[in-house]
Amino acid sequence: MAKKRPQTKAKRPQITDGEVPVVGAREPCPCGSGRRYKACHGRAAAHAVTELVQRPFEGLPGEGDWVALRELVPAATVELTLKGGLPEGVPSVSLATVLPMAWPALRRDDGSVLLGLQNDTASGDISRDLADTLQRALTAEPGTPVQGRRAPADGPRLQDLLDPEGTFEPVVHAGFEFWVPDAENSTPEVTASLERANAAAIPTAKLQGVDAAYWCETPDKNHLRWVMPYPEEQLLDALARLHAAGRAGLGEGTRLVGSFRAHGLTVPVWDLPSGVTAEDVEKPAAEFAERLTAALASDAPLTADERRARGGLTNRQVTLS
């Protein structure tokens, strides 16, 4: 019998990380390791996409308003400023709290873009998901919505696409008529979606004298929800000092009742009597901002009353995201 020649494996070409293409999770990794992609180079990509970013809007102009529009405000729009200006054929780009049929984005017939904010996202980084949707909307055919998808792990974030010097000035609407230029001639599906959305919208107004504070009206009482940019522990200490001193209210019949935690920021909430309007709390809110600034500057240990007040605020804190 003839001798068998020893089997030799062909040397696999070496591929650097930057050259490894994306393939199906169960397919062999293109790097030549012999493992499935999800267990090799796909692992880092999956981790990058799913890792939770605690403050996705940090570094953007109006971070507090981004959080409010994402979690608290029913109907609002903001004109966005892109780095390098608008692409040809795109007259404007606007952020919207909600779009019809919960579309992630819409390229209107005139080429303008609406980017929806209150949508489920596929990864732990809302900023990356929104940036991916925005990029696809800028090149979509006019008159078409943009569907959601999982953003590439190495894709840009909003911080990469938006002008850091641009303004962020939300316009709060009573309803969702901003969805379409001519609401009376909308399709039946859009009309029905518009009616449902308007019926569920809570009357809301943005205060003008302080940043990221929103008044809303409910059947039993009104509320003020104020997104604040300070570190949570420092803010809770300051609120506790004011609460213990009886200086945490916004006027007669108002009460600081707790706070939300949303996207890395704390949102104190006040109950207001049903007759108190947004205009009524403008001056008290500005005065409270001054008291809060002084309380934030204190580094004295909390007193027993202040510790009790802080414990009460902490127990009434609700995490939204």
Short mmCIF file of C-alpha atoms in Angstrom, two decimals:
data_model
loop_
_atom_site.label_atom_id
_atom_site.label_comp_id
_atom_site.label_asym_id
_atom_site.label_seq_id
_atom_site.Cartn_x
_atom_site.Cartn_y
_atom_site.Cartn_z
CA MET A 1 0.00 0.00 0.00
CA ALA A 2 1.18 3.38 -0.81
CA LYS A 3 2.07 5.58 2.09
CA LYS A 4 -0.51 8.21 2.98
CA ARG A 5 0.80 11.69 2.83
CA PRO A 6 0.45 13.63 6.05
CA GLN A 7 -2.56 15.96 5.98
CA THR A 8 -1.70 19.62 6.20
CA LYS A 9 -4.13 22.47 6.67
CA ALA A 10 -3.89 25.43 4.40
CA LYS A 11 -2.78 28.47 6.25
CA ARG A 12 -5.69 30.79 6.80
CA PRO A 13 -5.23 34.41 5.78
CA GLN A 14 -4.90 36.73 8.72
CA ILE A 15 -7.64 39.34 8.92
CA THR A 16 -7.47 42.32 11.19
CA ASP A 17 -10.44 43.26 13.36
CA GLY A 18 -11.19 46.24 11.19
CA GLU A 19 -11.54 44.02 8.10
CA VAL A 20 -13.93 41.44 9.54
CA PRO A 21 -17.31 41.86 7.80
CA VAL A 22 -20.65 41.33 9.56
CA VAL A 23 -22.30 37.97 8.84
CA GLY A 24 -25.13 35.95 10.35
CA ALA A 25 -24.76 35.19 14.06
CA ARG A 26 -24.55 31.39 13.45
CA GLU A 27 -22.27 31.56 10.42
CA PRO A 28 -18.53 30.89 10.66
CA CYS A 29 -16.63 34.02 11.63
CA PRO A 30 -14.86 35.50 8.56
CA CYS A 31 -11.68 35.90 10.61
CA GLY A 32 -10.97 32.18 10.15
CA SER A 33 -11.09 31.18 13.82
CA GLY A 34 -13.52 28.35 13.14
CA ARG A 35 -16.01 29.67 15.67
CA ARG A 36 -19.42 31.09 14.94
CA TYR A 37 -19.54 34.84 14.39
CA LYS A 38 -21.64 35.46 17.51
CA ALA A 39 -19.01 33.73 19.67
CA CYS A 40 -16.07 35.51 18.03
CA HIS A 41 -15.95 38.98 16.48
CA GLY A 42 -19.73 39.34 16.75
CA ARG A 43 -19.53 39.26 20.53
CA ALA A 44 -17.96 42.70 20.84
CA ALA A 45 -20.36 44.13 18.27
CA ALA A 46 -23.38 42.73 20.08
CA HIS A 47 -22.11 44.04 23.41
CA ALA A 48 -21.58 47.50 21.95
CA VAL A 49 -25.13 47.55 20.61
CA THR A 50 -26.84 46.23 23.77
CA GLU A 51 -24.80 48.00 26.45
CA LEU A 52 -27.02 50.48 28.25
CA VAL A 53 -25.98 54.11 27.94
CA GLN A 54 -27.18 55.81 31.11
CA ARG A 55 -27.23 59.36 29.70
CA PRO A 56 -27.86 58.97 25.95
CA PHE A 57 -28.49 62.71 25.41
CA GLU A 58 -25.47 63.96 27.35
CA GLY A 59 -23.52 66.56 25.38
CA LEU A 60 -26.47 67.58 23.22
CA PRO A 61 -27.90 71.10 23.51
CA GLY A 62 -30.98 70.95 25.77
CA GLU A 63 -30.30 67.55 27.38
CA GLY A 64 -33.09 68.13 29.92
CA ASP A 65 -35.59 68.91 27.17
CA TRP A 66 -34.56 65.78 25.25
CA VAL A 67 -35.41 63.74 28.36
CA ALA A 68 -38.70 65.58 28.87
CA LEU A 69 -39.78 65.10 25.26
CA ARG A 70 -38.83 61.43 25.39
CA GLU A 71 -40.68 60.64 28.64
CA LEU A 72 -43.10 63.39 29.71
CA VAL A 73 -44.41 65.60 26.89
CA PRO A 74 -47.16 64.25 24.60
CA ALA A 75 -46.92 66.55 21.60
CA ALA A 76 -43.93 68.72 20.74
CA THR A 77 -41.51 69.45 17.90
CA VAL A 78 -38.01 70.90 17.71
CA GLU A 79 -36.12 72.03 14.64
CA LEU A 80 -32.72 70.32 14.57
CA THR A 81 -29.45 71.75 13.25
CA LEU A 82 -27.15 69.28 11.51
CA LYS A 83 -23.38 69.52 11.38
CA GLY A 84 -22.42 70.81 7.96
CA GLY A 85 -25.95 71.99 7.19
CA LEU A 86 -28.89 70.30 5.49
CA PRO A 87 -28.38 67.90 2.56
CA GLU A 88 -29.66 68.95 -0.85
CA GLY A 89 -33.38 68.35 -1.16
CA VAL A 90 -33.99 68.37 2.62
CA PRO A 91 -35.51 71.75 3.57
CA SER A 92 -35.70 70.97 7.30
CA VAL A 93 -35.17 68.30 9.95
CA SER A 94 -37.41 68.29 13.00
CA LEU A 95 -37.66 66.14 16.10
CA ALA A 96 -41.19 65.07 17.07
CA THR A 97 -42.33 63.35 20.23
CA VAL A 98 -44.57 60.92 18.33
CA LEU A 99 -45.32 60.25 14.66
CA PRO A 100 -48.41 58.62 13.11
CA MET A 101 -48.51 54.83 13.38
CA ALA A 102 -45.48 55.16 15.69
CA TRP A 103 -43.15 55.52 12.69
CA PRO A 104 -39.52 56.05 13.74
CA ALA A 105 -39.17 58.75 11.08
CA LEU A 106 -40.97 60.24 8.10
CA ARG A 107 -39.67 61.85 4.91
CA ARG A 108 -42.44 64.17 3.83
CA ASP A 109 -43.48 64.85 0.25
CA ASP A 110 -41.54 68.13 0.26
CA GLY A 111 -38.36 66.33 1.38
CA SER A 112 -38.42 67.53 5.00
CA VAL A 113 -37.73 65.00 7.75
CA LEU A 114 -39.57 64.28 11.00
CA LEU A 115 -37.69 62.12 13.52
CA GLY A 116 -39.80 60.37 16.18
CA LEU A 117 -38.44 60.32 19.72
CA GLN A 118 -40.90 58.22 21.73
CA ASN A 119 -40.25 54.89 20.02
CA ASP A 120 -38.96 51.54 21.23
CA THR A 121 -35.29 51.17 20.34
CA ALA A 122 -33.36 48.01 19.52
CA SER A 123 -30.23 48.70 21.57
CA GLY A 124 -29.19 50.20 24.86
CA ASP A 125 -28.11 53.46 23.23
CA ILE A 126 -31.08 55.59 22.20
CA SER A 127 -28.75 58.18 20.69
CA ARG A 128 -27.20 55.66 18.28
CA ASP A 129 -30.59 54.25 17.29
CA LEU A 130 -32.00 57.72 16.59
CA ALA A 131 -28.92 58.71 14.61
CA ASP A 132 -29.26 55.61 12.44
CA THR A 133 -32.93 56.38 11.80
CA LEU A 134 -32.12 60.01 11.01
CA GLN A 135 -29.43 59.07 8.49
CA ARG A 136 -31.80 56.73 6.67
CA ALA A 137 -34.57 59.33 6.70
CA LEU A 138 -32.30 61.90 5.02
CA THR A 139 -31.94 59.61 1.99
CA ALA A 140 -35.42 58.04 1.98
CA GLU A 141 -37.80 58.64 -0.88
CA PRO A 142 -40.03 61.69 -0.24
CA GLY A 143 -43.44 60.68 1.03
CA THR A 144 -42.27 57.51 2.81
CA PRO A 145 -41.86 56.49 6.47
CA VAL A 146 -38.64 54.96 7.81
CA GLN A 147 -38.91 51.69 9.69
CA GLY A 148 -36.93 50.78 12.79
CA ARG A 149 -33.98 48.43 12.83
CA ARG A 150 -30.97 47.52 14.95
CA ALA A 151 -28.35 50.22 14.48
CA PRO A 152 -24.82 49.14 13.50
CA ALA A 153 -22.59 48.94 16.57
CA ASP A 154 -20.07 51.31 15.01
CA GLY A 155 -22.67 53.74 13.67
CA PRO A 156 -22.75 57.43 14.61
CA ARG A 157 -24.68 58.87 17.54
CA LEU A 158 -26.79 62.02 17.59
CA GLN A 159 -23.79 63.79 19.10
CA ASP A 160 -21.93 63.06 15.85
CA LEU A 161 -24.69 64.35 13.56
CA LEU A 162 -26.12 67.40 15.34
CA ASP A 163 -24.44 70.78 15.63
CA PRO A 164 -23.30 71.19 19.28
CA GLU A 165 -23.74 74.96 18.91
CA GLY A 166 -27.27 74.65 17.57
CA THR A 167 -30.27 75.71 19.62
CA PHE A 168 -32.84 73.28 21.01
CA GLU A 169 -36.14 75.08 21.45
CA PRO A 170 -39.16 72.79 21.85
CA VAL A 171 -42.55 73.93 20.63
CA VAL A 172 -45.30 72.25 22.66
CA HIS A 173 -48.53 71.56 20.74
CA ALA A 174 -52.07 71.00 21.98
CA GLY A 175 -52.43 68.07 19.55
CA PHE A 176 -50.71 66.23 16.73
CA GLU A 177 -51.88 68.23 13.74
CA PHE A 178 -48.22 68.91 12.98
CA TRP A 179 -48.07 65.37 11.61
CA VAL A 180 -49.47 66.41 8.26
CA PRO A 181 -49.54 69.73 6.38
CA ASP A 182 -53.20 69.21 5.43
CA ALA A 183 -54.91 67.19 8.16
CA GLU A 184 -58.35 67.42 6.51
CA ASN A 185 -57.15 65.49 3.45
CA SER A 186 -55.17 62.78 5.27
CA THR A 187 -55.63 59.09 4.64
CA PRO A 188 -58.18 57.31 6.88
CA GLU A 189 -55.37 55.51 8.73
CA VAL A 190 -53.55 58.74 9.55
CA THR A 191 -56.80 60.48 10.49
CA ALA A 192 -57.75 57.70 12.89
CA SER A 193 -54.27 57.68 14.42
CA LEU A 194 -54.43 61.48 14.80
CA GLU A 195 -57.80 61.31 16.58
CA ARG A 196 -56.61 58.63 18.99
CA ALA A 197 -53.43 60.54 19.78
CA ASN A 198 -55.25 63.84 20.36
CA ALA A 199 -57.73 62.17 22.70
CA ALA A 200 -54.90 60.78 24.86
CA ALA A 201 -52.76 63.94 24.97
CA ILE A 202 -52.52 65.60 28.39
CA PRO A 203 -52.53 69.43 28.17
CA THR A 204 -48.90 70.46 28.66
CA ALA A 205 -46.94 73.71 28.60
CA LYS A 206 -43.24 74.54 28.85
CA LEU A 207 -42.20 77.15 31.40
CA GLN A 208 -40.27 80.04 29.88
CA GLY A 209 -38.32 81.32 32.88
CA VAL A 210 -36.43 78.12 33.77
CA ASP A 211 -34.96 75.26 31.75
CA ALA A 212 -36.72 71.94 31.05
CA ALA A 213 -39.74 72.48 33.34
CA TYR A 214 -43.16 71.35 32.07
CA TRP A 215 -46.60 72.03 33.53
CA CYS A 216 -49.40 69.58 32.81
CA GLU A 217 -53.10 69.39 33.59
CA THR A 218 -54.86 66.27 34.84
CA PRO A 219 -58.48 65.79 35.99
CA ASP A 220 -57.74 65.89 39.74
CA LYS A 221 -54.74 68.19 39.99
CA ASN A 222 -52.01 69.80 37.93
CA HIS A 223 -48.31 69.03 38.07
CA LEU A 224 -44.92 70.56 37.36
CA ARG A 225 -42.21 68.15 36.21
CA TRP A 226 -38.76 69.67 36.04
CA VAL A 227 -35.78 67.85 34.50
CA MET A 228 -32.63 68.91 36.34
CA PRO A 229 -29.01 68.42 35.19
CA TYR A 230 -27.38 68.08 38.62
CA PRO A 231 -25.82 64.88 40.03
CA GLU A 232 -28.59 62.87 41.66
CA GLU A 233 -27.14 62.58 45.17
CA GLN A 234 -26.28 66.28 45.34
CA LEU A 235 -29.72 67.24 44.05
CA LEU A 236 -31.55 65.01 46.54
CA ASP A 237 -29.55 66.52 49.39
CA ALA A 238 -30.43 70.03 48.22
CA LEU A 239 -34.12 69.18 47.82
CA ALA A 240 -34.12 67.62 51.29
CA ARG A 241 -32.65 70.79 52.81
CA LEU A 242 -35.36 72.89 51.20
CA HIS A 243 -38.12 70.43 52.05
CA ALA A 244 -37.13 70.28 55.74
CA ALA A 245 -37.04 74.09 55.86
CA GLY A 246 -40.51 74.36 54.30
CA ARG A 247 -39.09 76.07 51.21
CA ALA A 248 -39.60 73.36 48.59
CA GLY A 249 -43.04 74.48 47.42
CA LEU A 250 -44.04 76.65 44.49
CA GLY A 251 -46.70 78.65 46.24
CA GLU A 252 -49.81 78.07 48.32
CA GLY A 253 -51.28 74.59 48.00
CA THR A 254 -48.29 73.20 46.06
CA ARG A 255 -46.15 70.30 47.23
CA LEU A 256 -42.96 68.56 46.17
CA VAL A 257 -44.14 64.95 46.04
CA GLY A 258 -41.17 63.02 44.68
CA SER A 259 -39.17 62.58 41.51
CA PHE A 260 -38.62 60.50 38.42
CA ARG A 261 -35.26 59.14 37.29
CA ALA A 262 -34.94 59.20 33.51
CA HIS A 263 -31.96 58.77 31.19
CA GLY A 264 -29.45 59.64 33.91
CA LEU A 265 -31.23 62.79 35.12
CA THR A 266 -33.56 63.44 38.06
CA VAL A 267 -37.01 64.97 37.52
CA PRO A 268 -38.60 66.48 40.66
CA VAL A 269 -42.40 66.58 40.57
CA TRP A 270 -44.76 69.03 42.28
CA ASP A 271 -48.50 68.67 42.81
CA LEU A 272 -50.36 71.89 42.01
CA PRO A 273 -53.98 72.84 42.72
CA SER A 274 -56.19 72.31 39.67
CA GLY A 275 -56.64 76.05 39.18
CA VAL A 276 -52.89 76.78 39.00
CA THR A 277 -51.77 77.40 35.41
CA ALA A 278 -48.33 77.35 33.83
CA GLU A 279 -48.24 81.15 33.97
CA ASP A 280 -49.01 81.03 37.70
CA VAL A 281 -45.88 79.01 38.48
CA GLU A 282 -43.42 80.96 36.31
CA LYS A 283 -42.38 83.34 39.10
CA PRO A 284 -42.42 80.74 41.92
CA ALA A 285 -40.30 78.40 39.78
CA ALA A 286 -37.72 81.13 39.12
CA GLU A 287 -37.58 81.88 42.85
CA PHE A 288 -37.23 78.18 43.67
CA ALA A 289 -34.31 77.93 41.20
CA GLU A 290 -32.47 80.57 43.24
CA ARG A 291 -33.13 78.71 46.51
CA LEU A 292 -32.01 75.46 44.92
CA THR A 293 -28.75 76.99 43.70
CA ALA A 294 -27.93 78.06 47.26
CA ALA A 295 -28.84 74.62 48.66
CA LEU A 296 -26.70 72.86 46.06
CA ALA A 297 -23.70 74.92 47.16
CA SER A 298 -23.95 73.70 50.78
CA ASP A 299 -21.68 70.85 51.85
CA ALA A 300 -22.83 70.78 55.48
CA PRO A 301 -23.96 67.37 56.82
CA LEU A 302 -27.71 66.84 56.68
CA THR A 303 -29.59 67.37 59.93
CA ALA A 304 -31.93 64.72 61.31
CA ASP A 305 -34.95 66.49 59.78
CA GLU A 306 -33.16 66.79 56.44
CA ARG A 307 -32.24 63.10 56.47
CA ARG A 308 -35.88 62.20 57.09
CA ALA A 309 -36.94 64.49 54.26
CA ARG A 310 -34.36 62.89 51.98
CA GLY A 311 -35.56 59.42 52.86
CA GLY A 312 -39.10 60.39 51.98
CA LEU A 313 -38.01 61.80 48.62
CA THR A 314 -35.95 58.71 47.85
CA ASN A 315 -38.85 56.39 48.70
CA ARG A 316 -41.08 58.31 46.28
CA GLN A 317 -38.63 58.16 43.40
CA VAL A 318 -39.76 56.28 40.28
CA THR A 319 -37.38 55.14 37.53
CA LEU A 320 -38.77 55.70 34.03
CA SER A 321 -35.71 54.48 32.10
#
